Coordinates of C-alpha atoms and ligand atoms in Angstrom, one line a residue:
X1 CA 87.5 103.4 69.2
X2 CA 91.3 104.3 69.6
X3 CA 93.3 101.4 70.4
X4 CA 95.4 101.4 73.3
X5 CA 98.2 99.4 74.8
X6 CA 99.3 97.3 77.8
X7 CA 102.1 99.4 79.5
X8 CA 104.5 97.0 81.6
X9 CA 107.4 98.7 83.8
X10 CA 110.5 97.2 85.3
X11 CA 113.7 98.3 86.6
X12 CA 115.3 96.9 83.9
X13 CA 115.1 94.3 81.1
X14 CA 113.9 91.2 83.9
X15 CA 110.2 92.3 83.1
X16 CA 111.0 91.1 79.4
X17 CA 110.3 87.3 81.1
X18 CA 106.3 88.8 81.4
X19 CA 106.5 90.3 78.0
X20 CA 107.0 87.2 76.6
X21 CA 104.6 85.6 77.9
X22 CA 101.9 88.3 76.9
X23 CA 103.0 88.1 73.6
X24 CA 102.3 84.7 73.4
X25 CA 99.0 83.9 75.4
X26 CA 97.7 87.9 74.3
X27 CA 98.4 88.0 70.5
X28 CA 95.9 91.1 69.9
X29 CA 97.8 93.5 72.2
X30 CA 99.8 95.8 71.7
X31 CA 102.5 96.8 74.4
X32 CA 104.3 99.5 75.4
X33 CA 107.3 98.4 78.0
X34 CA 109.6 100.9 80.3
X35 CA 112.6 99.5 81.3
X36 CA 115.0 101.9 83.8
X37 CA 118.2 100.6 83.2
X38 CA 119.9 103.6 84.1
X39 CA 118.8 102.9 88.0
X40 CA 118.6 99.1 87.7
X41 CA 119.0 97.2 90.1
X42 CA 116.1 98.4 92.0
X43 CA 116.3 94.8 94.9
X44 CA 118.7 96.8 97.0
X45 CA 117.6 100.0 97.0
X46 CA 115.4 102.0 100.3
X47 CA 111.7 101.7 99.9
X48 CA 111.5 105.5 99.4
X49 CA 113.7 105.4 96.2
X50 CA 112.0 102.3 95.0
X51 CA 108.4 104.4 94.7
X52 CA 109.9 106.9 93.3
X53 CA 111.0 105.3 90.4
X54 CA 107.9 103.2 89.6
X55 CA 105.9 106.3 89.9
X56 CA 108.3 108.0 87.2
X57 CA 108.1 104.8 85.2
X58 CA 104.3 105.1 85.6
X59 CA 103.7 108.8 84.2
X60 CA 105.9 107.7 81.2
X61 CA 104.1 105.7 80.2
X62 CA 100.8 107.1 81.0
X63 CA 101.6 110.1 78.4
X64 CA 101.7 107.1 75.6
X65 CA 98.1 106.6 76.8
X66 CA 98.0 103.1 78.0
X67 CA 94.5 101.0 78.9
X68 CA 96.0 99.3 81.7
X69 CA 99.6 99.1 83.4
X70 CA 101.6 96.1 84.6
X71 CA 104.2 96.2 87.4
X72 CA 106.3 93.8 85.5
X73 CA 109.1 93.9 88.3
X74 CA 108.5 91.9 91.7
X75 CA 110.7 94.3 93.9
X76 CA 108.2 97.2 92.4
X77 CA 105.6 95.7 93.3
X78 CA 106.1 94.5 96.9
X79 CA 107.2 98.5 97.9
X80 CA 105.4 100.3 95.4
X81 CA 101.7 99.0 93.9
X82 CA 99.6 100.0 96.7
X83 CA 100.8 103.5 96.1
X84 CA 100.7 103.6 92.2
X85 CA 97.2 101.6 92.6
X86 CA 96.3 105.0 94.8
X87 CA 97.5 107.4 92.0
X88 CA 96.1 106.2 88.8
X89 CA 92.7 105.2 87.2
X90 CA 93.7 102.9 84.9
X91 CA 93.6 99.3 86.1
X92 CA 96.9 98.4 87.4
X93 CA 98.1 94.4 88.2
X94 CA 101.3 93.4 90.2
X95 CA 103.5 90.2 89.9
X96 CA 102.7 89.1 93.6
X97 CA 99.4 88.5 94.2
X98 CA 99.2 85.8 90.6
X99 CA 102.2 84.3 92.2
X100 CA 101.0 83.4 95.6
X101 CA 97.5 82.3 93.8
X102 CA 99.5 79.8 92.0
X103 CA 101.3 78.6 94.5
X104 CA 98.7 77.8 96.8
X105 CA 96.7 76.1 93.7
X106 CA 99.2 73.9 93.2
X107 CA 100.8 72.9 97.0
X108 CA 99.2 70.5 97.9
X109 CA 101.1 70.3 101.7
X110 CA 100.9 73.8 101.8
X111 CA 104.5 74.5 102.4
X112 CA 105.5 77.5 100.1
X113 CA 109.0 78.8 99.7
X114 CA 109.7 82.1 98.5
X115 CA 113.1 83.9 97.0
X116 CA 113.4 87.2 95.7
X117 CA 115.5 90.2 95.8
X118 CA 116.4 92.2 99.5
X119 CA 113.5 94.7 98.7
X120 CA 111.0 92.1 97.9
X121 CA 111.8 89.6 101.1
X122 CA 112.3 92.3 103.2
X123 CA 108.6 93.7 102.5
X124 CA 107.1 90.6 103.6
X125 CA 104.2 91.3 101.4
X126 CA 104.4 87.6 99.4
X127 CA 104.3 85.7 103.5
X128 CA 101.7 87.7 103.8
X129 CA 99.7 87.3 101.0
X130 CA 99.7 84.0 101.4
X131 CA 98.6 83.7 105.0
X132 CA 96.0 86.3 104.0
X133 CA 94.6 83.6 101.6
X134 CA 95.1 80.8 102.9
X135 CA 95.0 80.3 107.2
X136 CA 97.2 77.1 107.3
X137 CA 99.8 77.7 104.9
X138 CA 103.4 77.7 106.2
X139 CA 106.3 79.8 104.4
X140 CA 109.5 80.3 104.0
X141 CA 111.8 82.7 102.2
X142 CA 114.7 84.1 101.7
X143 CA 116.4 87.2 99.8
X144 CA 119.4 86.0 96.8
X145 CA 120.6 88.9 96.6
X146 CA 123.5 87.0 93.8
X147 CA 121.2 85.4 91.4
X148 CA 120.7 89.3 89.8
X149 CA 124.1 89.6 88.9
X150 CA 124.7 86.4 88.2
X151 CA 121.9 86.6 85.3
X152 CA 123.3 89.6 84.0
X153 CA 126.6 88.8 84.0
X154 CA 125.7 85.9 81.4
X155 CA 126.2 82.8 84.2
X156 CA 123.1 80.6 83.9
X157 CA 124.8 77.5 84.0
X158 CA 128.4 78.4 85.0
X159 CA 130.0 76.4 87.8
X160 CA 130.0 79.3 90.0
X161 CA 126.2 79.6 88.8
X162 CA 126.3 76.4 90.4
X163 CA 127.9 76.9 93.4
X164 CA 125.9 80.4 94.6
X165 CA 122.6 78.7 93.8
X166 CA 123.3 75.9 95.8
X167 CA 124.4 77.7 98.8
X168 CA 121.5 80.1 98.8
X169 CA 119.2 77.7 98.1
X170 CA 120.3 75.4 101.0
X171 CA 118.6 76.4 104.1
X172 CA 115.4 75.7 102.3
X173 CA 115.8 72.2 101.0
X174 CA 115.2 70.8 104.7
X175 CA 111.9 72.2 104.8
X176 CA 109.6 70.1 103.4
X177 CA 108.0 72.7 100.8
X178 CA 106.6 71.4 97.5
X179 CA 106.1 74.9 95.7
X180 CA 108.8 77.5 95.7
X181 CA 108.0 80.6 94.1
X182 CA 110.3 82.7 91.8
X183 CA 109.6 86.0 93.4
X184 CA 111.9 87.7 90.9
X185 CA 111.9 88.3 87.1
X186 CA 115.7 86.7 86.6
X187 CA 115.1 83.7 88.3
X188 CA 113.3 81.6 85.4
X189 CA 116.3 82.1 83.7
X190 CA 118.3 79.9 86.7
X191 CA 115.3 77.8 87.0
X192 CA 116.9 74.0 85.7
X193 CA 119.5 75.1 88.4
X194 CA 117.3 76.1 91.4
X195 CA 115.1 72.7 89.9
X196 CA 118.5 70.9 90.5
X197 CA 118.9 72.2 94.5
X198 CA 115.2 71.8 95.1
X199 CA 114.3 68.6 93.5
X200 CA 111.9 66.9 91.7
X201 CA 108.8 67.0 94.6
X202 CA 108.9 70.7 94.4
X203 CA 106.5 73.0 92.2
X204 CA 108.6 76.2 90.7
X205 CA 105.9 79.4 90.4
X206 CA 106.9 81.8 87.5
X207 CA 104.8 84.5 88.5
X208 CA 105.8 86.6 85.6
X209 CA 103.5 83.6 83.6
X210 CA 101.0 83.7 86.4
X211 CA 100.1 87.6 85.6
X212 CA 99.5 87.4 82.5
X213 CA 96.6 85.2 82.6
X214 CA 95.4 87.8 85.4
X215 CA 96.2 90.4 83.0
X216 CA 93.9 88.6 80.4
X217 CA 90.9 88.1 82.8
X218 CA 91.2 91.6 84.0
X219 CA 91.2 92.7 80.5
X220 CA 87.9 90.8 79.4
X221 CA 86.3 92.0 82.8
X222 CA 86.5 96.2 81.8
X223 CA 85.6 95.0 78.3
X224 CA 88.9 96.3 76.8
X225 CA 90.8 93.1 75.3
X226 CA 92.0 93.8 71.9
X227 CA 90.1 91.9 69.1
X228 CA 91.4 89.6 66.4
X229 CA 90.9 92.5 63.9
X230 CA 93.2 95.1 65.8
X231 CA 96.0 92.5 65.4
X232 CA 96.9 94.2 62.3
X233 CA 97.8 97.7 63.6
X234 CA 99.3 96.1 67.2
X235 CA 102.8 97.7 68.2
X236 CA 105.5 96.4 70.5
X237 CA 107.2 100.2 71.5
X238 CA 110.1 99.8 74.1
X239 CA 111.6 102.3 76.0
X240 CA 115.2 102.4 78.2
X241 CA 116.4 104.8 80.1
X242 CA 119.8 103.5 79.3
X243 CA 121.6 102.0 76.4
X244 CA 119.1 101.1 73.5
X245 CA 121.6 99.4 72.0
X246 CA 122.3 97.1 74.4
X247 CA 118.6 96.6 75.7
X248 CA 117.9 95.9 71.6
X249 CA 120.2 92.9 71.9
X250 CA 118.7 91.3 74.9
X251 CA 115.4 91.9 73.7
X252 CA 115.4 90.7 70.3
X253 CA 117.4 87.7 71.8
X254 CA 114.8 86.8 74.4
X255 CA 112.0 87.7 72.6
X256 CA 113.1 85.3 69.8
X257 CA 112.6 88.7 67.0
X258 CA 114.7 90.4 65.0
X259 CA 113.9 93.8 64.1
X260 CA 112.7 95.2 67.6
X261 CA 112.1 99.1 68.0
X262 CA 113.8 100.4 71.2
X263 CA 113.9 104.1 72.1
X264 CA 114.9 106.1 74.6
X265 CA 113.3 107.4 77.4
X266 CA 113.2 111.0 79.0
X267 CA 111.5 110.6 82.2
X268 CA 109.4 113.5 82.7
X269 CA 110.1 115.7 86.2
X270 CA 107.9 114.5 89.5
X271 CA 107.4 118.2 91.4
Ligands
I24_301 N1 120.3 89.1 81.1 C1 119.8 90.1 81.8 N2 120.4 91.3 81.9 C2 121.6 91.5 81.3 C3 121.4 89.3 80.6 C4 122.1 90.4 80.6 N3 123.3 90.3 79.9 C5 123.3 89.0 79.5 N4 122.2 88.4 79.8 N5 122.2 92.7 81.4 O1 118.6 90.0 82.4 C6 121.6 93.7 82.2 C7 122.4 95.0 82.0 N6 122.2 95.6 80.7 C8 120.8 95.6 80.2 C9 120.6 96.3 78.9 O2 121.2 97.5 78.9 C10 122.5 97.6 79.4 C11 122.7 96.9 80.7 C12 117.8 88.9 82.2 C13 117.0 89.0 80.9 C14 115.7 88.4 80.9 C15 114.9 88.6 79.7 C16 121.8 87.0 79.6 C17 120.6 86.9 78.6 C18 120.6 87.5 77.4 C19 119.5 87.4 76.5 C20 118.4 86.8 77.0 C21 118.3 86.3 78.3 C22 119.5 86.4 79.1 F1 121.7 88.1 76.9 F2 119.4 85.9 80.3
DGL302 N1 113.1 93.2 88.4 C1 113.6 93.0 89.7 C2 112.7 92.0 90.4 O1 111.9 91.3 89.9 C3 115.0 92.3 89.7 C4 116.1 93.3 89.3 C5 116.3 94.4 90.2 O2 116.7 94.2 91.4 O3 116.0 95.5 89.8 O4 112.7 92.0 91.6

């Protein structure tokens, strides 16, 4: 049988954080990953705009003939899975739902904070997830709408990384949660920071990890998880629609490898 790949989509290079992950816990895989740097970020953008996008993410990478497609990218999910999910016929998994599973595994006083990007908050759709699942849960959240830019600007542990993560995480300290979810691909990057504001009694979700095992479950359900013999011919492909140069670098960084094959990508035309 021909052997196809994961495809995994983001607005940018954040969706690298579930890469990662794949590549360690799914070692037969091979991945093809969409990153739209050219439009990135995606957290402030009108819903509208937002489904566009994904959905021109989407057919690119269902001309590389993928098995199954991840949303890699939390704001893409909360405006635009339902919609993709409608389109397609491949299985397709968000970073939301393995989030909000996690979190309510592991709270055990069932008060679950959530921070994310304007798009993502402002959807509601983590809140309501969880009180979907679970009838006494009690949330919180709130948008960050610096921690992006602080990320990409290099400031992980900066003293005015500091200083904006301690502000925005303030209102939620006095809440009594014990879980607070990362709603957003950059945020594991701040996490010894927001761990810092939050304290030790509080559970951080990476639901960028938390997919992946849903990703490998899903995978085993359709029967169509790579075997230990096609690790040989598995690929990593990446695609930008900006700079390869510069999403090489962060890649090969993050990804901890050093020859990493990035290409440009020419969206093709939604009419
Ligand atoms: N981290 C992110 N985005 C960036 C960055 C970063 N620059 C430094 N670091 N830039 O996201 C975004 C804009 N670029 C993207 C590539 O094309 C041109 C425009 C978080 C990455 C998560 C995997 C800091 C940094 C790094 C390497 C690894 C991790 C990291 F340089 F946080
Ligand atoms: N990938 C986005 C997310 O997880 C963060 C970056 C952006 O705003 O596009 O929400």
């Amino acid at each position: 049988m021909e052997k196809k790949a994961i495809g995994f989509l983001d607005s940018g290079v954040g969706g690298l954080t579930v890469v990662k992950e794949a590549m360690k816990q799914l070692p037969n895989e091979s991945i093809y990953y969409i990153g739209d740097n050219a439009r990135c970020p995606y957290g402030p953008r009108p819903k509208e705009e937002i489904v566009e996008f994904t959905w021109d993410l989407t057919q690119f990478l269902l001309t590389k003939n993928i098995k199954m497609l991840v949303i890699a990218c939390n704001t893409a999910t909360a405006v635009a899975l339902d919609e993709i999910r409608k389109r397609v016929d491949i299985p397709v998994v968000g970073v939301i739902l393995p989030g909000s599973r996690a979190a309510i595994k592991y709270s055990r006083n069932k008060r679950i904070g959530v921070i994310g990007t304007v798009g993502t908050i402002g959807s509601n759709v983590y809140e309501d997830t969880l009180h979907e699942k679970h009838p006494d849960v009690y949330t919180a959240s709130i948008s960050c709408p610096k921690f992006v830019p602080l990320v990409e600007s290099n400031q992980i542990n900066t003293s005015i990384a500091k200083k904006v993560v301690f502000e925005s995480l303030e209102p939620l300290t006095k809440m009594g949660l014990d879980t607070l979810i990362l709603g957003c691909t950059h945020y594991p990057l701040l996490s010894p920071l927001i761990k810092k504001v939050m304290g030790d009694k509080v559970t951080l979700i990476d639901s960028g990890a938390e997919t992946v095992s849903e990703v490998s479950t899903i995978l085993d359900y359709y029967g169509i998880t790579a075997s230990s013999q096609e690790k040989a011919d598995k690929v990593y492909r990446f695609y930008t629609t900006g700079s390869t140069k510069m999403f090489a670098e962060i890649a090969a960084n993050w990804l901890e490898v050093n020859d990493i094959q990035v290409e440009k990508a020419i969206l093709p035309k939604n009419n």
